[in-house]
Amino acid sequence: MKKPLKLADIQKFENMEFLAKQLVEGFITGLHQSPYHGFSVEFSEHRLYNSGESTRHIDWKVFARTDKLFVKRYEEETNLRCHVLLDVSPSMYYPTDSNGKLTFSVLCAAALATLLRRQRDAIGLVTFSDKIELQTPVRSTASHLHTLLILLQKQLEQTPVAKDTNVSEVVHQIAQQIPKRSLVIIFSDMLSKLDDTEAIFAALQHLKHQKHEVLIFHVMDRKTEEEFEFAERPYIFVDSETGQELKLQPSQVRDHYRTAVESYKKDLALKCGQYKIDFVPVDISEPFDKVLYSYLIKRAKVK
């Protein structure tokens, strides 16, 4: 099976359309070689060949790659409307040497847009910090996908401006704007001084009340942001959204920090479970496949 792309593998590439296609093609190949055939049906426009039926529509190229018989699907699928909400606040540019969380989220959003286009679903993009920064229409055309990928590429080229994150306000706005039942996917580290968990989940409950499905990818650099793994020496830690500085040695606060972060994550996961919201923690050092698998599982539930 082809080795999945990781964040460290993509730094030399600049073409978002190429990267998204590579991610998706690699992911599809992996699914065809795995036992998860049910997921591949959802987006690859193929299904397993049933013994005794006509061989007319067998995809022989897929057979050559996988040694398995798949039949091309031509019927129209039920259209899905998907809104991707991408947190572009300064904390998402951490680690700053690679703009890690933002780069990871942008690549995932690009891959998801490509998958959605393959199954004729419609997608719209919203970028936000303390307010909505950019919002596109929700469409399923090839030209729209091309536009989205260009916008995502440009987002990586921007320099962060000091501002906070306001997830709850943005989610409330989106909930008021979406007229039809949709899938809302959020990429965010959920780090904000303007929000508390109650405000965030009041907004998410607004989405659920409107009958939308919600999938949250909680994007973190696990090694430093959760485990607080820094070499034992003095550091000056800088809040990327407020500029506040704190000088200390990691061991002075590590245990307390880990406890606080774990408590916050558990609170988020618990409340998501109560509201039937899919909450998926993702580490930017891991392959992108976890995000794509989670999307497919959610997609299968949205009919």
Short mmCIF file of C-alpha atoms in Angstrom, two decimals:
data_model
loop_
_atom_site.label_atom_id
_atom_site.label_comp_id
_atom_site.label_asym_id
_atom_site.label_seq_id
_atom_site.Cartn_x
_atom_site.Cartn_y
_atom_site.Cartn_z
CA MET A 1 0.00 0.00 0.00
CA LYS A 2 1.25 3.48 -0.82
CA LYS A 3 2.65 5.33 2.19
CA PRO A 4 0.22 8.13 3.24
CA LEU A 5 1.38 11.72 2.80
CA LYS A 6 2.27 13.57 5.98
CA LEU A 7 2.72 17.28 6.62
CA ALA A 8 6.50 16.99 6.45
CA ASP A 9 6.23 15.49 2.95
CA ILE A 10 4.41 18.41 1.34
CA GLN A 11 6.48 21.46 2.26
CA LYS A 12 8.26 21.44 -1.12
CA PHE A 13 5.00 21.55 -3.10
CA GLU A 14 3.15 24.75 -3.96
CA ASN A 15 0.39 23.60 -6.31
CA MET A 16 -2.73 23.05 -4.18
CA GLU A 17 -4.64 21.31 -6.98
CA PHE A 18 -1.82 18.83 -7.48
CA LEU A 19 -1.48 18.18 -3.75
CA ALA A 20 -5.20 17.64 -3.26
CA LYS A 21 -5.32 15.23 -6.19
CA GLN A 22 -2.32 13.31 -4.84
CA LEU A 23 -3.92 13.02 -1.42
CA VAL A 24 -7.21 11.80 -2.83
CA GLU A 25 -5.73 9.36 -5.35
CA GLY A 26 -3.46 7.87 -2.69
CA PHE A 27 -6.37 7.58 -0.30
CA ILE A 28 -8.61 5.90 -2.90
CA THR A 29 -5.88 3.43 -3.78
CA GLY A 30 -5.46 2.63 -0.10
CA LEU A 31 -9.18 2.04 0.31
CA HIS A 32 -9.32 -0.29 -2.68
CA GLN A 33 -6.51 -2.30 -1.11
CA SER A 34 -8.15 -2.33 2.32
CA PRO A 35 -11.25 -4.11 3.70
CA TYR A 36 -13.21 -0.84 3.77
CA HIS A 37 -14.97 -1.33 0.44
CA GLY A 38 -18.15 0.20 1.80
CA PHE A 39 -16.44 3.55 2.20
CA SER A 40 -14.97 3.54 -1.31
CA VAL A 41 -18.46 3.17 -2.75
CA GLU A 42 -19.38 6.51 -1.19
CA PHE A 43 -17.02 8.58 -3.31
CA SER A 44 -15.19 6.63 -6.00
CA GLU A 45 -18.28 6.02 -8.12
CA HIS A 46 -17.56 2.30 -8.08
CA ARG A 47 -19.14 -0.68 -6.38
CA LEU A 48 -17.99 -4.27 -6.03
CA TYR A 49 -18.87 -6.52 -8.96
CA ASN A 50 -21.57 -9.09 -8.19
CA SER A 51 -21.05 -12.55 -9.68
CA GLY A 52 -23.40 -13.25 -12.59
CA GLU A 53 -24.07 -9.66 -13.67
CA SER A 54 -22.92 -8.10 -16.93
CA THR A 55 -19.20 -7.41 -17.21
CA ARG A 56 -19.85 -4.44 -19.49
CA HIS A 57 -19.16 -1.77 -16.87
CA ILE A 58 -16.23 -3.38 -15.04
CA ASP A 59 -13.40 -0.89 -14.53
CA TRP A 60 -10.41 -2.85 -15.79
CA LYS A 61 -7.93 -0.14 -14.77
CA VAL A 62 -8.99 -0.52 -11.15
CA PHE A 63 -8.77 -4.30 -11.56
CA ALA A 64 -5.19 -3.97 -12.82
CA ARG A 65 -4.25 -1.96 -9.71
CA THR A 66 -6.14 -3.91 -7.08
CA ASP A 67 -6.87 -7.36 -8.53
CA LYS A 68 -10.51 -6.78 -7.53
CA LEU A 69 -13.55 -6.30 -9.75
CA PHE A 70 -15.37 -2.96 -9.43
CA VAL A 71 -18.26 -1.75 -11.56
CA LYS A 72 -18.49 1.88 -12.65
CA ARG A 73 -21.53 3.70 -11.32
CA TYR A 74 -23.39 6.12 -13.57
CA GLU A 75 -26.55 6.93 -11.65
CA GLU A 76 -26.91 10.31 -9.98
CA GLU A 77 -26.16 10.38 -6.27
CA THR A 78 -28.20 12.27 -3.69
CA ASN A 79 -26.56 15.68 -3.59
CA LEU A 80 -24.99 16.82 -0.35
CA ARG A 81 -24.32 20.44 0.56
CA CYS A 82 -21.17 20.84 2.62
CA HIS A 83 -19.85 23.96 4.34
CA VAL A 84 -16.20 23.85 5.44
CA LEU A 85 -15.38 26.33 8.22
CA LEU A 86 -11.64 26.95 8.45
CA ASP A 87 -10.14 28.72 11.47
CA VAL A 88 -7.43 31.10 10.20
CA SER A 89 -6.71 32.91 13.47
CA PRO A 90 -3.03 33.38 14.47
CA SER A 91 -2.93 30.32 16.74
CA MET A 92 -3.56 28.15 13.66
CA TYR A 93 -0.19 29.28 12.23
CA TYR A 94 1.58 27.32 14.98
CA PRO A 95 4.20 25.87 14.76
CA THR A 96 5.42 28.97 12.95
CA ASP A 97 8.25 27.25 11.06
CA SER A 98 5.67 25.39 8.94
CA ASN A 99 2.40 27.21 9.77
CA GLY A 100 1.62 23.68 10.87
CA LYS A 101 -2.02 23.59 11.99
CA LEU A 102 -3.17 25.88 9.19
CA THR A 103 -1.20 24.00 6.53
CA PHE A 104 -2.62 20.70 7.74
CA SER A 105 -6.19 22.05 7.80
CA VAL A 106 -5.90 23.70 4.38
CA LEU A 107 -4.64 20.47 2.79
CA CYS A 108 -7.45 18.50 4.42
CA ALA A 109 -10.03 21.03 3.22
CA ALA A 110 -8.60 20.83 -0.31
CA ALA A 111 -8.75 17.04 -0.29
CA LEU A 112 -12.31 17.04 1.03
CA ALA A 113 -13.37 19.52 -1.66
CA THR A 114 -11.87 17.22 -4.27
CA LEU A 115 -13.71 14.20 -2.84
CA LEU A 116 -16.99 16.11 -2.75
CA ARG A 117 -16.57 17.15 -6.35
CA ARG A 118 -15.95 13.53 -7.37
CA GLN A 119 -19.36 12.53 -6.00
CA ARG A 120 -21.14 15.59 -7.43
CA ASP A 121 -21.71 17.12 -4.01
CA ALA A 122 -21.62 20.88 -3.43
CA ILE A 123 -19.09 22.60 -1.19
CA GLY A 124 -18.64 26.09 0.20
CA LEU A 125 -15.68 27.52 2.12
CA VAL A 126 -15.76 29.88 5.10
CA THR A 127 -12.56 31.20 6.70
CA PHE A 128 -12.84 32.90 10.07
CA SER A 129 -11.01 34.35 13.06
CA ASP A 130 -12.93 36.77 15.27
CA LYS A 131 -15.35 37.16 12.33
CA ILE A 132 -16.00 35.65 8.92
CA GLU A 133 -13.05 36.57 6.70
CA LEU A 134 -14.13 34.92 3.46
CA GLN A 135 -17.26 33.05 2.34
CA THR A 136 -17.88 31.39 -1.01
CA PRO A 137 -21.10 30.13 -2.59
CA VAL A 138 -21.91 26.42 -2.27
CA ARG A 139 -21.49 24.78 -5.67
CA SER A 140 -20.45 21.48 -7.24
CA THR A 141 -18.89 22.58 -10.52
CA ALA A 142 -15.31 21.91 -11.60
CA SER A 143 -14.66 25.64 -11.96
CA HIS A 144 -15.87 26.22 -8.38
CA LEU A 145 -13.50 23.54 -7.07
CA HIS A 146 -10.65 25.21 -8.96
CA THR A 147 -11.55 28.57 -7.36
CA LEU A 148 -11.66 27.02 -3.87
CA LEU A 149 -8.24 25.44 -4.29
CA ILE A 150 -6.75 28.77 -5.41
CA LEU A 151 -8.28 30.48 -2.36
CA LEU A 152 -6.85 27.81 -0.06
CA GLN A 153 -3.43 28.22 -1.66
CA LYS A 154 -3.58 31.99 -1.12
CA GLN A 155 -4.53 31.46 2.53
CA LEU A 156 -1.21 29.72 3.13
CA GLU A 157 0.60 32.70 1.66
CA GLN A 158 -0.96 35.21 4.04
CA THR A 159 0.74 36.57 7.15
CA PRO A 160 -1.28 36.22 10.36
CA VAL A 161 -2.71 39.41 11.85
CA ALA A 162 -3.06 39.64 15.62
CA LYS A 163 -6.67 38.81 16.49
CA ASP A 164 -8.59 36.31 18.55
CA THR A 165 -10.85 33.42 17.57
CA ASN A 166 -14.62 33.62 17.92
CA VAL A 167 -16.00 30.22 16.99
CA SER A 168 -19.41 30.75 18.55
CA GLU A 169 -20.22 34.00 16.74
CA VAL A 170 -19.21 32.59 13.37
CA VAL A 171 -21.18 29.36 13.87
CA HIS A 172 -24.29 31.34 14.85
CA GLN A 173 -23.96 33.39 11.65
CA ILE A 174 -23.56 30.30 9.48
CA ALA A 175 -26.51 28.58 11.16
CA GLN A 176 -28.71 31.55 10.25
CA GLN A 177 -27.54 31.56 6.62
CA ILE A 178 -27.85 27.88 5.65
CA PRO A 179 -31.35 27.29 4.22
CA LYS A 180 -31.11 23.53 3.54
CA ARG A 181 -29.98 20.57 5.62
CA SER A 182 -26.21 20.40 5.18
CA LEU A 183 -23.00 18.95 6.53
CA VAL A 184 -20.88 21.51 8.40
CA ILE A 185 -17.20 20.62 8.84
CA ILE A 186 -15.09 22.74 11.20
CA PHE A 187 -11.28 22.80 11.32
CA SER A 188 -10.11 24.63 14.45
CA ASP A 189 -7.86 24.34 17.48
CA MET A 190 -10.78 25.75 19.50
CA LEU A 191 -8.39 28.07 21.35
CA SER A 192 -10.07 31.37 22.12
CA LYS A 193 -10.43 33.91 24.91
CA LEU A 194 -13.67 35.20 23.38
CA ASP A 195 -15.39 31.82 23.77
CA ASP A 196 -16.03 29.37 26.54
CA THR A 197 -17.33 25.87 25.95
CA GLU A 198 -20.89 26.89 26.82
CA ALA A 199 -20.89 29.65 24.18
CA ILE A 200 -19.38 27.35 21.57
CA PHE A 201 -21.92 24.62 22.18
CA ALA A 202 -24.85 27.00 22.25
CA ALA A 203 -23.80 27.92 18.70
CA LEU A 204 -23.33 24.29 17.67
CA GLN A 205 -26.73 23.47 19.14
CA HIS A 206 -28.11 26.20 16.86
CA LEU A 207 -26.76 24.23 13.88
CA LYS A 208 -28.23 20.98 15.18
CA HIS A 209 -31.59 22.65 15.77
CA GLN A 210 -31.56 23.54 12.06
CA LYS A 211 -31.14 19.80 11.30
CA HIS A 212 -27.56 20.13 10.05
CA GLU A 213 -24.91 17.47 10.60
CA VAL A 214 -21.70 18.70 12.25
CA LEU A 215 -18.17 17.28 12.12
CA ILE A 216 -15.41 19.00 14.12
CA PHE A 217 -11.72 18.34 13.51
CA HIS A 218 -9.85 19.53 16.61
CA VAL A 219 -6.46 20.33 15.09
CA MET A 220 -3.45 20.34 17.43
CA ASP A 221 0.30 19.80 17.50
CA ARG A 222 0.06 17.06 20.09
CA LYS A 223 3.73 16.92 21.06
CA THR A 224 3.96 20.54 22.19
CA GLU A 225 0.36 21.75 22.63
CA GLU A 226 -0.91 18.71 24.54
CA GLU A 227 2.12 16.91 25.95
CA PHE A 228 4.13 20.15 26.42
CA GLU A 229 7.29 18.37 25.30
CA PHE A 230 9.99 21.03 25.29
CA ALA A 231 13.66 20.70 26.18
CA GLU A 232 14.38 21.65 29.79
CA ARG A 233 15.70 25.20 29.45
CA PRO A 234 14.25 28.70 29.87
CA TYR A 235 11.71 29.73 27.22
CA ILE A 236 9.70 32.84 26.47
CA PHE A 237 6.24 31.61 25.48
CA VAL A 238 4.25 34.10 23.39
CA ASP A 239 0.47 34.04 22.98
CA SER A 240 0.09 34.25 19.19
CA GLU A 241 -3.29 35.99 19.44
CA THR A 242 -2.61 38.53 22.22
CA GLY A 243 1.17 38.89 22.15
CA GLN A 244 1.35 38.23 25.91
CA GLU A 245 4.73 36.78 26.97
CA LEU A 246 5.57 34.36 29.76
CA LYS A 247 9.12 33.33 30.72
CA LEU A 248 9.51 29.94 32.40
CA GLN A 249 11.02 26.47 32.25
CA PRO A 250 8.65 23.75 30.93
CA SER A 251 8.92 21.56 34.03
CA GLN A 252 7.48 24.37 36.16
CA VAL A 253 4.06 24.10 34.55
CA ARG A 254 4.04 20.84 32.53
CA ASP A 255 1.88 18.75 34.87
CA HIS A 256 -0.65 21.52 35.47
CA TYR A 257 -0.73 22.37 31.77
CA ARG A 258 -1.34 18.76 30.70
CA THR A 259 -4.14 18.40 33.23
CA ALA A 260 -5.84 21.59 32.03
CA VAL A 261 -5.60 20.65 28.34
CA GLU A 262 -6.88 17.12 28.95
CA SER A 263 -9.80 18.47 30.96
CA TYR A 264 -10.69 20.92 28.18
CA LYS A 265 -10.56 18.20 25.51
CA LYS A 266 -12.72 15.86 27.58
CA ASP A 267 -15.26 18.63 28.09
CA LEU A 268 -15.39 19.29 24.35
CA ALA A 269 -15.75 15.59 23.53
CA LEU A 270 -18.43 15.05 26.18
CA LYS A 271 -20.59 17.94 25.02
CA CYS A 272 -20.18 16.90 21.37
CA GLY A 273 -21.40 13.44 22.32
CA GLN A 274 -24.43 14.92 24.07
CA TYR A 275 -25.36 16.93 20.96
CA LYS A 276 -24.58 14.07 18.54
CA ILE A 277 -21.74 16.04 16.98
CA ASP A 278 -18.76 14.12 15.63
CA PHE A 279 -15.62 15.33 17.43
CA VAL A 280 -12.34 14.10 15.94
CA PRO A 281 -9.00 15.07 17.56
CA VAL A 282 -6.26 15.20 14.91
CA ASP A 283 -2.52 15.59 15.32
CA ILE A 284 -0.72 17.45 12.53
CA SER A 285 2.17 14.98 12.67
CA GLU A 286 -0.12 12.13 11.59
CA PRO A 287 -1.20 11.22 8.02
CA PHE A 288 -4.16 13.06 6.50
CA ASP A 289 -6.07 9.80 6.07
CA LYS A 290 -7.71 10.03 9.49
CA VAL A 291 -9.57 13.16 8.40
CA LEU A 292 -10.67 11.61 5.11
CA TYR A 293 -11.86 8.39 6.79
CA SER A 294 -13.82 10.39 9.36
CA TYR A 295 -15.47 12.40 6.59
CA LEU A 296 -16.52 9.24 4.75
CA ILE A 297 -18.04 7.74 7.88
CA LYS A 298 -20.00 10.95 8.43
CA ARG A 299 -20.96 11.17 4.76
CA ALA A 300 -22.46 7.69 4.91
CA LYS A 301 -24.82 8.88 7.67
CA VAL A 302 -26.07 11.94 5.76
CA LYS A 303 -28.81 10.90 3.37
#
